[in-house]
Amino acid sequence: MIRGMTASSSPAGARERAAQLRAELERHNRLYYAEAAPEISDREFDALLRELQELEAAHPELAAADSPTRRVGGEPLEGFRTVKHAVPMLSLDNTYSLEEMREFDARVRKALGEETVEYVLEPKVDGVSVSLRYERGVLALAATRGNGKEGDDITANVRTIRAVPLRISSDAPVLEVRGEAYLGRAAFARLNAERERAGEPLFANPRNATAGSLKQLDPKVVAARPLSAVFYATGELNGVAFETQAEMLRELARLGFPVAKLWWTCRGIEDVIVRAEELQRREGELDYEMDGAVVKVNSFRRWRQLGTTAKAPRYAMAYKYSHEQAQTVLKAITLQVGRTGVLTPVAELEPVELAGSTISRATLHNEDEIRRKDIRVGDTVVIEKAGEVIPAVVSVAADRRPPGAKPFDLHAHAGGKCPACGGDISRDPEAAAWRCENLDCPAQIRGRIEHFVSRKAMDIEGFGEAIIEALAGETRLRETVDDGLFGARTEEKILPPAVRDVADLYALTPEAIELRRPNRAADAKKQSMKLATKLCAAIEASKGNELWRLLHGLGIPNVGEGLARKLAGELGSLDAVMAADEETLARIPDVGGIVAGSIREFFRHGRNRAVIEKLRRAGVRFDRVERAAETANPDGVFFGKRVVLTGTLAAFTREAAQEELRRRGARVVGTVGKTTDLVVAGEAAGSKLEKARALGIPVMDEAEFRRNLDESGS
Ligand code: AMP
Ligand code: ZN
């Protein structure tokens, strides 16, 4: 296009084109920041922006305060003007303890006179809080929190943040939104790297860098810092209203404001706690630092009922994640034998309170880690509970070491023998681990079965640790016999292990299981038999499982769930996987030489082949591959979840709902139990819903279900 020859050379044409470009640029900005679904490349975006800049330069009368060209930063300021917040920006009460979260809920329920309160749980973003004021859809003012009543006018700086819309499609006289400005993880690393090259002092953390940036008097400097923002609240509203926090978040997103990628509506505090833990586990999915979760009563009507104290609202609470530490005494180190025979050292601790729970065991990882940290039995150790749920020993208070404490030596500690079977142990030079060499080691067999039946493998319901132990070990049976000759007497029988490998599971009968049930004595015979029959049926049903479940369940070294799915999808049957040579295997995406080698090695073993032939004879399917589940988005809400459907859904038949869930990688199961992840409850849901509530399992109503289906694609 030859500039100057187009419609934009006439003033009216130029005005029209400028308006068009601004709308386009805002739209692409929104797609990029709020929806994470860009339609054009950065280059194309820059070209549009340049065209607008040139147009505005040629027609100064067209320049507008809300033009995206202003994002490059205006003139330096003398200082920041002080502005009063129409609605104060409050602080939040916070706690590290789940007990106090429950107390908060009790206070809220009491004040509202409700039995169950609906909450929203969202991340507590660790950025710099800002309040943005839109007047008739145009960004008019941006302010810092300051002392909560008054802050600084940082409009010129906030304008440079591309995630902040300069114009929104709302003609409300006033719409104030609040959130945090932040520097994303990658942006922060880049910024510091640049500063290092330039010989400038480094920022201690993203928060400091953000605060420092927003305090710059020269907006051009701010424009060069890749700040972003995320929003979670409103301030003054005029001509617009919301009823709930959830509605508000959705509406902000619709208007083009970035909102947290992870947030949930929850019924009751136990639901909140489950999500808070999920959020902590999934922290890595967020681009910003988070220092906890915020729980807020969902209904704004309830907010008004509850009110605020001088400092903080009564309807919200921050639950801070502690990377909390505690000190305690290491009483002993025990060794756990896993399914591959690896001996994992576990710390047995003097019980101690940590982040709201009592801890008496922690992981020590492996022998090398123990040596590196020089952890000795008798030491006072520091334990930490960070992101993961399992606490770990992180260091030793060396000044409190008792005399005579000896450095840890795993081989000596175990007396050279496997603690489970007494077999020899050997050091695996590659894995920094000691292993039990005995393939018949009962601890290994137990571990292999546990893995085989686990949720991400064959997913056979009803297998607890105790029943696995009972099936894989010997059972002492006391029976009353009366042969009429000598009268009644008690005889003791010893039953041999019922399963020695995973294929033996398929030969189990309800009777064989019943005889070995750990709770047999306590339960009535009929009940005991019923449970054994149920377990047997679950085993039987697993024969029809998809191939990836079987592949994962076999426990091939280096083949996790994801890789098992890939192998199943690419090769289509267990026989094809067994027949594939290393070259064929290594051609599959994500299967490197090492993995290909360990797959081949696994199938070379006569023992493994024998188990597989037993599985085949038992009628386990080797070739079921469902394309849909394989292509489901693993980040979707339903992926990998066990979902129970109950009640009547208005817009779906039961089958249709099941199909939608399956397509998103969920597993639809019939009964609510401890392992259920989610219950979708339609109209007139009954006992399953009650059970879910009792167990604290998250429940979705139909509206939420539909929203989540939409959000997680198909
Ligand atoms: P504090 O400064 O520890 O009293 O925590 C209160 C501050 O947390 C608020 O003023 C907000 O700036 C910030 N915050 C971060 N994320 C959220 C959120 N999701 N909801 C409310 N406040 C949040
Ligand atoms: Zn052993």
XYZ file of C-alpha atoms and ligand atoms in Angstrom:
738
model
C 0.000 0.000 0.000
C 1.344 3.386 -0.955
C 0.741 5.705 1.903
C -0.699 9.105 1.002
C -2.755 7.609 -1.799
C -5.334 6.034 0.426
C -8.487 7.194 2.029
C -6.516 8.158 5.122
C -5.104 11.192 3.333
C -8.421 12.941 3.747
C -9.073 14.069 7.346
C -12.304 12.104 7.580
C -10.659 9.007 6.125
C -7.749 9.355 8.532
C -10.057 9.632 11.498
C -11.920 6.555 10.424
C -8.758 4.558 9.816
C -7.305 5.637 13.176
C -10.450 4.529 14.957
C -10.330 1.231 13.095
C -6.688 0.672 13.987
C -7.267 1.490 17.649
C -10.151 -0.938 17.840
C -8.092 -3.623 16.101
C -5.090 -3.071 18.342
C -7.215 -3.195 21.485
C -8.860 -6.355 20.271
C -5.534 -8.059 19.620
C -4.270 -6.876 22.959
C -7.236 -8.432 24.642
C -6.818 -11.664 22.721
C -3.190 -11.744 23.739
C -3.399 -10.775 27.412
C -6.868 -11.590 28.622
C -7.633 -14.626 26.504
C -4.165 -15.963 25.762
C -5.374 -16.642 22.213
C -3.525 -14.299 19.856
C -4.626 -14.212 16.240
C -1.720 -12.289 14.785
C 2.040 -12.316 15.288
C 3.932 -9.693 17.291
C 5.311 -8.406 13.989
C 1.873 -7.879 12.538
C 0.821 -6.183 15.736
C 3.793 -3.842 15.588
C 3.033 -3.015 11.953
C -0.522 -1.966 12.865
C 0.810 0.079 15.756
C 3.354 1.796 13.524
C 0.678 2.671 11.007
C -1.343 4.302 13.761
C 1.684 6.200 15.048
C 2.377 7.582 11.603
C -1.235 8.524 11.151
C -1.309 10.352 14.469
C 1.939 12.110 13.672
C 0.564 13.304 10.341
C -2.754 14.338 11.887
C -1.982 15.605 15.413
C -5.640 16.471 15.883
C -6.373 12.731 15.949
C -4.171 11.940 18.947
C -6.301 10.557 21.781
C -5.487 9.813 25.400
C -6.706 6.255 25.037
C -4.749 5.516 21.902
C -2.613 2.377 22.057
C 0.283 4.484 20.792
C 0.416 6.054 24.225
C 1.688 2.811 25.648
C 5.210 3.757 24.644
C 5.179 6.326 27.457
C 4.540 10.040 27.579
C 6.547 12.948 29.013
C 8.430 12.533 32.306
C 6.559 13.689 35.405
C 7.674 16.057 38.149
C 6.146 13.893 40.821
C 3.011 11.871 41.517
C -0.229 13.577 42.331
C -2.048 12.214 45.393
C -5.512 10.832 44.753
C -8.199 9.838 47.211
C -9.777 6.397 46.758
C -13.547 6.658 46.439
C -13.746 3.211 48.065
C -10.843 2.440 50.409
C -8.397 -0.300 49.432
C -8.426 -2.615 52.422
C -5.971 -5.138 53.641
C -6.863 -8.799 54.252
C -6.846 -10.844 57.413
C -4.597 -13.783 56.959
C -3.685 -17.109 58.449
C -1.399 -20.038 57.831
C -3.602 -22.553 59.535
C -6.457 -24.622 58.217
C -7.985 -24.565 61.676
C -8.279 -20.783 61.475
C -9.772 -21.087 58.006
C -12.478 -23.271 59.519
C -12.958 -20.753 62.309
C -13.356 -18.003 59.733
C -16.046 -20.088 58.047
C -17.762 -20.690 61.389
C -17.852 -16.925 62.050
C -19.256 -16.254 58.594
C -21.901 -18.968 58.907
C -22.932 -17.705 62.312
C -23.193 -14.104 61.166
C -25.211 -15.091 58.096
C -27.230 -17.801 59.779
C -26.421 -20.194 56.954
C -25.424 -23.793 57.061
C -23.181 -23.790 54.025
C -21.632 -20.731 52.475
C -20.554 -20.418 48.887
C -17.039 -19.076 48.483
C -14.691 -18.150 45.698
C -11.096 -19.225 46.020
C -8.436 -17.446 44.006
C -4.685 -16.912 44.125
C -3.235 -14.220 46.350
C -1.107 -12.486 43.801
C 2.147 -11.140 45.141
C 2.477 -8.025 43.010
C 1.788 -4.352 43.540
C -1.853 -3.428 43.961
C -3.369 -0.904 41.606
C -6.803 0.584 41.151
C -7.939 1.597 37.661
C -10.823 3.929 37.011
C -12.726 3.720 33.729
C -15.151 6.464 32.890
C -17.583 5.576 30.124
C -15.209 2.854 29.043
C -12.029 4.904 28.917
C -9.127 4.477 31.329
C -9.179 7.774 33.216
C -7.035 7.147 36.287
C -4.697 4.561 37.744
C -3.595 4.747 41.361
C -1.435 2.849 43.811
C -2.927 1.581 47.040
C -0.863 3.995 49.156
C -2.205 3.962 52.702
C -5.507 2.515 51.529
C -7.294 5.865 51.638
C -5.005 7.790 49.327
C -2.542 6.667 46.709
C -0.383 8.040 43.896
C -1.675 8.803 40.451
C 0.376 6.496 38.234
C -1.848 6.692 35.169
C 0.988 7.489 32.768
C 2.919 4.434 33.916
C -0.021 2.038 33.963
C -0.957 3.052 30.438
C 2.271 1.444 29.255
C 1.181 -1.970 30.539
C -0.165 -3.814 27.553
C -2.313 -6.125 29.636
C -4.302 -3.106 30.834
C -7.077 -2.206 28.398
C -7.139 1.504 27.628
C -10.725 1.300 26.512
C -13.399 -1.251 27.355
C -16.806 -1.836 25.886
C -18.783 -0.476 28.798
C -20.557 2.841 28.943
C -20.894 2.809 32.727
C -20.112 6.287 34.105
C -17.647 4.749 36.575
C -16.110 1.309 36.700
C -13.108 0.879 38.971
C -11.214 -2.384 38.802
C -8.522 -3.525 41.168
C -5.746 -6.003 40.936
C -2.009 -6.410 40.919
C 0.648 -5.263 38.512
C 3.444 -7.791 38.277
C 6.460 -8.893 36.321
C 6.108 -12.404 34.970
C 8.755 -14.978 35.807
C 10.391 -14.955 32.391
C 10.118 -11.176 32.057
C 11.790 -10.745 35.423
C 14.661 -13.042 34.485
C 15.131 -11.166 31.210
C 15.048 -7.788 32.925
C 17.699 -8.791 35.434
C 19.858 -10.322 32.732
C 19.728 -7.035 30.823
C 20.610 -5.099 33.940
C 23.509 -7.365 34.636
C 24.847 -6.788 31.111
C 24.414 -3.040 31.570
C 26.191 -3.169 34.926
C 23.086 -1.994 36.786
C 22.075 -3.301 40.218
C 19.799 -6.336 40.099
C 16.270 -6.460 41.501
C 15.848 -8.735 44.480
C 12.549 -10.202 43.292
C 9.730 -9.548 40.805
C 7.711 -7.613 43.372
C 10.490 -5.127 44.044
C 11.108 -4.747 40.346
C 7.414 -4.028 39.785
C 7.176 -1.543 42.634
C 10.363 0.179 41.449
C 9.046 0.357 37.898
C 5.707 1.867 38.846
C 7.496 4.556 40.868
C 9.513 5.698 37.855
C 8.797 9.267 36.913
C 9.655 8.616 33.290
C 6.932 6.513 31.680
C 9.272 5.619 28.821
C 11.394 3.647 31.277
C 8.264 1.869 32.494
C 7.244 1.117 28.918
C 10.509 -0.732 28.464
C 9.724 -3.022 31.432
C 7.451 -5.884 30.472
C 4.944 -5.412 33.290
C 1.664 -7.253 33.283
C -1.409 -7.201 35.487
C -4.206 -9.375 36.814
C -7.509 -8.229 38.325
C -9.758 -9.594 41.062
C -11.859 -6.793 42.544
C -13.774 -3.603 41.897
C -13.829 -0.211 43.604
C -16.370 2.487 42.877
C -19.117 1.382 40.511
C -21.708 3.550 38.875
C -24.016 2.279 36.191
C -22.820 -1.282 36.582
C -23.378 -3.875 39.292
C -22.450 -7.449 40.034
C -24.075 -9.943 42.340
C -21.252 -12.288 43.065
C -17.481 -12.458 42.990
C -17.693 -15.225 40.395
C -19.910 -13.149 38.142
C -17.601 -10.174 38.554
C -14.522 -12.179 37.623
C -16.242 -13.543 34.544
C -17.455 -10.101 33.572
C -14.001 -8.556 34.011
C -12.574 -11.250 31.777
C -15.263 -10.583 29.207
C -14.399 -6.879 29.223
C -10.809 -7.744 28.411
C -9.164 -7.686 31.834
C -6.773 -10.505 32.623
C -8.079 -12.494 35.602
C -6.461 -15.424 37.368
C -6.313 -18.566 35.280
C -7.146 -20.646 38.332
C -10.107 -19.853 40.543
C -13.087 -21.798 41.805
C -16.466 -21.383 43.364
C -16.706 -23.722 46.305
C -19.535 -24.830 48.559
C -18.392 -24.886 52.136
C -14.971 -24.544 53.670
C -13.817 -28.114 53.090
C -14.277 -27.558 49.390
C -12.239 -24.378 49.743
C -9.437 -26.253 51.472
C -9.278 -28.892 48.755
C -8.970 -26.159 46.137
C -6.426 -24.213 48.153
C -4.254 -27.298 48.154
C -4.820 -27.818 44.448
C -3.879 -24.205 43.796
C -0.666 -24.626 45.708
C 0.201 -27.733 43.725
C -0.529 -25.946 40.465
C 1.286 -22.740 41.335
C 3.714 -23.310 38.478
C 0.912 -22.789 35.958
C 0.675 -19.136 36.930
C 3.119 -16.639 35.532
C 3.221 -14.556 38.710
C 4.351 -15.130 42.240
C 1.620 -16.075 44.617
C 1.871 -16.074 48.385
C -1.292 -17.912 49.177
C -4.949 -18.121 48.333
C -7.758 -15.706 49.059
C -11.151 -17.031 50.028
C -14.090 -14.677 49.621
C -17.769 -15.140 50.275
C -19.266 -15.301 46.790
C -22.417 -13.231 47.252
C -22.007 -9.453 47.389
C -25.276 -9.174 49.256
C -23.615 -11.233 51.996
C -20.587 -8.930 51.848
C -22.800 -6.009 52.791
C -24.290 -8.060 55.614
C -20.879 -8.985 56.972
C -19.216 -5.599 56.540
C -15.620 -4.747 57.291
C -13.467 -3.866 60.242
C -11.368 -0.704 60.021
C -8.608 -2.671 58.380
C -10.042 -5.634 56.548
C -13.260 -7.130 55.218
C -15.060 -9.767 57.273
C -16.072 -11.688 54.178
C -12.580 -12.595 53.041
C -9.492 -14.283 54.377
C -6.053 -14.886 52.949
C -4.718 -18.367 53.476
C -0.978 -18.035 53.198
C 1.089 -20.952 52.037
C 3.862 -21.525 54.415
C 7.152 -22.746 53.276
C 7.159 -23.254 56.946
C 9.826 -25.027 58.847
C 9.988 -26.729 62.182
C 12.696 -28.363 64.233
C 12.432 -31.779 65.735
C 14.491 -34.812 66.644
C 15.253 -37.537 64.129
C 14.519 -40.673 66.132
C 15.318 -43.234 63.479
C 15.734 -43.848 59.803
C 13.658 -46.624 58.311
C 13.930 -48.081 54.833
C 10.990 -48.488 52.517
C 11.218 -50.950 49.671
C 9.500 -49.787 46.496
C 8.238 -51.747 43.506
C 11.560 -51.494 41.700
C 13.375 -52.696 44.795
C 14.841 -49.289 45.620
C 15.360 -48.744 49.351
C 14.120 -45.274 50.253
C 15.192 -43.841 53.598
C 12.392 -42.307 55.655
C 12.845 -40.064 58.694
C 10.963 -41.149 61.808
C 10.517 -37.973 63.802
C 9.551 -36.813 67.237
C 6.025 -35.574 66.322
C 5.948 -31.831 65.661
C 3.388 -29.226 64.547
C 4.025 -27.912 61.077
C 1.744 -25.706 59.002
C -1.296 -26.859 60.894
C -0.661 -30.590 61.074
C 1.345 -33.014 63.141
C 4.302 -34.508 61.350
C 6.030 -37.690 62.424
C 7.599 -38.868 59.160
C 9.421 -37.046 56.390
C 11.300 -38.042 53.312
C 15.072 -38.157 53.216
C 15.197 -38.770 49.433
C 18.231 -41.039 49.180
C 21.548 -41.945 50.746
C 23.506 -39.320 48.822
C 21.203 -36.567 50.036
C 21.590 -37.741 53.624
C 25.355 -37.687 53.269
C 25.357 -34.303 51.574
C 23.337 -32.773 54.387
C 25.151 -34.952 56.937
C 21.961 -36.056 58.645
C 22.481 -38.462 61.534
C 20.083 -40.364 63.763
C 19.662 -38.404 66.993
C 20.127 -35.067 65.252
C 17.817 -32.139 65.634
C 16.658 -31.581 62.070
C 14.816 -28.861 60.236
C 11.820 -30.092 58.283
C 9.938 -28.122 55.702
C 6.586 -28.410 54.068
C 6.674 -26.440 50.880
C 4.736 -26.880 47.663
C 4.379 -30.618 47.849
C 2.361 -32.358 50.434
C 5.170 -34.587 51.667
C 7.365 -32.862 54.238
C 11.098 -33.209 53.797
C 14.163 -32.963 56.022
C 16.100 -29.985 54.724
C 18.960 -29.475 57.147
C 20.504 -30.277 60.489
C 21.019 -28.073 63.531
C 24.616 -29.277 63.856
C 25.207 -27.553 67.195
C 22.621 -29.801 68.775
C 24.127 -33.092 67.670
C 24.313 -35.658 70.468
C 27.742 -37.132 71.125
C 28.442 -40.341 69.292
C 26.050 -39.733 66.365
C 27.436 -41.537 63.345
C 27.342 -40.611 59.674
C 24.630 -42.507 57.842
C 25.631 -45.558 55.860
C 22.705 -47.293 54.217
C 24.387 -50.629 53.652
C 25.512 -50.868 57.251
C 22.180 -49.545 58.485
C 20.371 -52.349 56.669
C 22.971 -54.919 57.656
C 23.441 -55.544 53.938
C 19.968 -57.095 53.743
C 16.600 -56.015 52.433
C 14.457 -55.123 55.452
C 11.429 -56.700 53.787
C 12.748 -60.061 52.577
C 16.265 -60.382 53.927
C 17.652 -60.645 50.407
C 20.927 -59.101 49.306
C 21.058 -55.469 48.383
C 23.303 -53.825 45.843
C 24.137 -50.293 44.910
C 22.732 -49.115 41.582
C 25.437 -46.763 40.373
C 23.106 -44.896 38.033
C 20.257 -44.194 40.385
C 22.175 -43.219 43.543
C 20.171 -45.985 45.163
C 20.439 -49.308 46.904
C 18.198 -52.040 45.630
C 16.876 -55.337 46.886
C 17.943 -57.902 44.319
C 15.235 -60.432 45.089
C 12.485 -60.250 42.472
C 10.197 -62.244 44.770
C 10.608 -59.740 47.573
C 7.104 -59.310 49.031
C 7.604 -55.565 49.408
C 8.359 -55.299 45.695
C 5.402 -57.451 44.764
C 3.189 -55.288 46.921
C 4.646 -52.195 45.288
C 4.067 -53.561 41.791
C 0.474 -54.419 42.575
C -0.128 -51.075 44.211
C 1.153 -49.415 41.076
C -0.816 -51.673 38.743
C -4.154 -50.962 40.429
C -3.452 -47.274 41.036
C -5.601 -44.560 39.580
C -3.222 -43.555 36.839
C -2.740 -47.157 35.806
C -5.460 -49.852 35.774
C -7.538 -47.843 38.226
C -9.165 -50.727 40.051
C -11.374 -49.414 42.817
C -11.298 -50.898 46.285
C -7.620 -51.751 46.631
C -6.252 -50.285 49.838
C -2.804 -50.948 51.231
C -4.127 -53.462 53.713
C -5.851 -55.735 51.225
C -2.847 -55.668 48.915
C -0.620 -56.634 51.779
C -2.987 -59.444 52.697
C -3.150 -60.800 49.155
C 0.594 -60.626 48.561
C 1.601 -62.115 51.898
C 0.770 -65.216 53.865
C -2.468 -65.279 55.791
C -2.906 -66.890 59.171
C -6.370 -68.271 59.435
C -7.960 -69.367 62.680
C -10.857 -71.679 62.119
C -13.150 -73.510 64.375
C -13.361 -77.133 63.316
C -15.730 -79.691 64.659
C -15.354 -83.159 63.136
C -17.670 -84.774 65.668
C -14.941 -86.925 67.126
C -13.014 -84.636 69.400
C -15.450 -81.744 69.688
C -14.918 -78.167 68.551
C -11.361 -76.869 68.454
C -9.504 -73.989 66.871
C -7.095 -74.791 64.111
C -4.615 -72.486 62.603
C -4.011 -72.638 58.901
C -1.500 -70.682 56.895
C -2.620 -69.661 53.443
C 0.093 -68.967 50.873
C 0.170 -65.579 49.114
C -2.699 -65.299 46.653
C -0.836 -63.069 44.226
C 2.809 -63.137 43.278
C 2.521 -60.947 40.235
C -0.054 -58.619 38.748
C -1.514 -61.276 36.472
C -2.496 -63.342 39.513
C -5.076 -60.678 40.320
C -7.190 -62.008 37.475
C -7.250 -65.500 38.964
C -8.697 -64.312 42.267
C -12.112 -65.547 43.305
C -14.401 -63.767 45.758
C -13.820 -66.650 48.178
C -10.036 -66.348 48.000
C -10.258 -62.634 48.630
C -12.769 -63.021 51.417
C -10.556 -65.436 53.342
C -7.763 -62.872 53.333
C -9.706 -59.699 54.015
C -8.051 -57.819 56.882
C -11.419 -56.788 58.328
C -12.860 -60.226 58.000
C -13.226 -60.836 61.710
C -14.984 -57.533 62.312
C -17.470 -57.722 59.438
C -20.426 -59.991 59.207
C -19.776 -62.905 56.869
C -22.351 -61.712 54.364
C -20.960 -58.201 54.303
C -17.418 -59.508 53.994
C -18.381 -61.659 51.032
C -20.192 -58.767 49.419
C -17.120 -56.557 49.565
C -14.882 -59.319 48.235
C -17.283 -59.895 45.339
C -17.274 -56.209 44.576
C -13.496 -56.095 44.434
C -13.491 -59.127 42.184
C -15.929 -57.430 39.837
C -13.743 -54.340 39.696
C -10.758 -56.498 38.764
C -12.821 -58.212 36.084
C -13.968 -54.874 34.669
C -10.399 -53.653 34.338
C -9.772 -56.273 31.645
C -11.392 -53.942 29.161
C -9.203 -50.951 30.076
C -7.467 -48.827 27.549
C -4.011 -49.942 26.512
C -2.156 -46.993 28.028
C -3.416 -47.996 31.474
C -2.006 -51.475 31.063
C 1.269 -50.170 29.644
C 1.682 -47.786 32.526
C 0.592 -50.414 35.042
C 3.266 -52.881 33.957
C 5.813 -50.586 35.569
C 8.324 -50.368 32.744
C 11.192 -48.204 33.995
C 11.008 -44.663 32.591
C 7.506 -45.141 31.201
C 5.127 -42.832 33.039
C 1.505 -42.125 32.308
C 2.180 -39.600 29.555
C 4.583 -41.824 27.709
C 2.269 -44.802 28.065
C -0.435 -42.780 26.356
C 1.949 -41.901 23.547
C 3.090 -45.478 23.040
C -0.488 -46.724 23.026
C -1.552 -44.055 20.570
C 1.362 -44.635 18.219
C 1.601 -48.401 18.250
C -1.954 -49.453 19.019
C -1.373 -52.723 20.836
C 0.809 -54.299 23.480
C 2.053 -56.821 20.948
C 3.181 -54.008 18.693
C 5.015 -52.359 21.584
C 6.693 -55.661 22.432
C 7.650 -56.240 18.830
C 8.997 -52.754 18.193
C 12.764 -52.516 17.909
C 14.691 -49.662 19.464
C 14.750 -47.731 16.233
C 10.974 -47.834 15.839
C 10.528 -46.845 19.458
C 12.998 -44.000 19.305
C 11.112 -42.497 16.373
C 8.098 -41.864 18.603
C 8.018 -38.299 19.918
C 9.407 -38.062 23.475
C 10.848 -41.567 23.396
C 14.585 -41.076 23.517
C 17.293 -43.710 23.293
C 17.288 -44.357 27.028
C 13.551 -44.921 27.192
C 13.615 -47.109 24.080
C 16.384 -49.106 25.743
C 14.491 -49.624 28.965
C 11.349 -50.689 27.104
C 13.297 -53.291 25.136
C 15.072 -54.438 28.276
C 11.778 -54.871 30.094
C 10.293 -57.091 27.410
C 13.473 -59.131 27.053
C 13.007 -60.388 30.603
C 11.437 -63.844 30.528
C 9.685 -63.072 33.766
C 7.941 -60.026 32.374
C 6.971 -61.911 29.225
C 5.487 -64.660 31.332
C 3.352 -62.164 33.252
C 2.165 -60.683 29.980
C 1.176 -64.115 28.623
C -0.746 -64.776 31.825
C -2.550 -61.468 31.387
C -3.408 -62.414 27.805
C -4.790 -65.793 28.838
C -6.854 -64.090 31.534
C -8.540 -62.058 28.812
C -7.032 -58.653 29.486
C -7.379 -56.490 26.398
C -4.123 -55.465 24.777
C -5.384 -53.159 22.069
C -7.987 -50.704 23.227
C -7.007 -47.205 22.176
C -9.464 -44.341 22.421
C -8.427 -41.473 20.277
C -10.463 -38.842 22.070
C -8.931 -39.238 25.502
C -5.517 -39.149 23.977
C -6.052 -35.753 22.411
C -7.770 -34.225 25.444
C -6.126 -31.113 26.815
C -4.187 -32.148 29.923
C -4.645 -28.677 31.421
C -8.428 -28.929 31.280
C -10.396 -28.979 34.519
C -11.642 -32.514 33.973
C -8.496 -34.141 32.706
C -7.535 -37.233 34.659
C -10.341 -36.692 37.159
C -12.776 -39.252 38.500
C -16.159 -37.740 38.119
C -19.514 -38.914 39.415
C -22.708 -37.729 37.729
C -25.841 -37.530 39.820
C -29.294 -36.020 39.560
C -30.848 -34.825 36.318
C -29.111 -32.391 34.045
C -31.391 -30.155 32.033
C -29.258 -29.837 28.925
C -27.622 -33.266 28.764
C -28.642 -36.850 28.818
C -26.508 -38.934 31.133
C -24.758 -40.430 28.117
C -24.036 -37.068 26.547
C -22.577 -35.724 29.772
C -20.416 -38.830 30.080
C -19.203 -38.431 26.551
C -18.307 -34.752 27.072
C -16.346 -35.689 30.173
C -14.565 -38.579 28.510
C -13.565 -36.392 25.622
C -11.876 -34.130 28.142
C -9.943 -37.001 29.648
C -12.172 -37.617 32.675
C -13.191 -40.984 33.994
C -16.849 -41.274 34.798
C -17.471 -43.562 37.755
C -20.610 -44.724 39.457
C -20.076 -44.398 43.158
C -18.831 -41.589 45.350
C -15.828 -42.531 47.433
C -12.675 -41.098 48.870
C -10.991 -41.197 45.486
C -13.716 -39.256 43.698
C -12.445 -35.887 42.474
C -15.649 -34.224 41.536
C -19.393 -34.666 41.621
C -21.597 -33.045 39.012
C -25.020 -32.652 40.576
C -28.119 -31.913 38.557
C -31.667 -31.458 39.804
C -32.931 -33.723 42.546
C -29.533 -35.172 43.366
C -29.775 -37.419 46.389
C -27.513 -39.611 48.463
C -24.477 -39.296 46.218
C -24.500 -35.560 46.653
C -24.832 -35.939 50.407
C -21.966 -38.359 50.493
C -19.805 -36.006 48.415
C -20.514 -33.190 50.837
C -19.713 -35.371 53.795
C -16.401 -36.334 52.250
C -15.603 -32.772 51.225
C -15.554 -33.623 47.523
C -16.032 -30.634 45.221
C -19.491 -30.408 43.675
C -20.444 -28.625 40.473
C -23.947 -27.635 39.558
C -25.085 -27.747 35.959
C -24.248 -24.093 35.212
C -20.715 -24.528 36.464
C -20.405 -27.813 34.682
C -21.330 -26.172 31.396
C -19.004 -23.284 31.954
C -16.147 -25.643 32.698
C -16.961 -27.778 29.682
C -16.738 -24.671 27.529
C -13.539 -23.540 29.136
C -11.808 -26.854 28.824
C -12.612 -27.249 25.130
C -13.062 -30.725 23.759
P -1.948 -7.874 52.771
O -1.215 -6.806 52.008
O -1.107 -9.031 53.164
O -2.812 -7.323 53.857
O -2.967 -8.516 51.734
C -3.966 -7.734 51.162
C -3.605 -7.449 49.754
O -3.464 -8.627 48.991
C -4.694 -6.728 49.046
O -4.693 -5.370 49.334
C -4.354 -6.966 47.621
O -3.446 -5.988 47.182
C -3.597 -8.270 47.643
N -4.227 -9.348 46.888
C -3.567 -10.183 46.079
N -4.400 -11.071 45.493
C -5.645 -10.775 45.938
C -6.920 -11.332 45.687
N -7.104 -12.382 44.859
N -7.974 -10.777 46.304
C -7.806 -9.722 47.152
N -6.613 -9.160 47.417
C -5.532 -9.673 46.830
Zn 13.512 -57.460 49.420
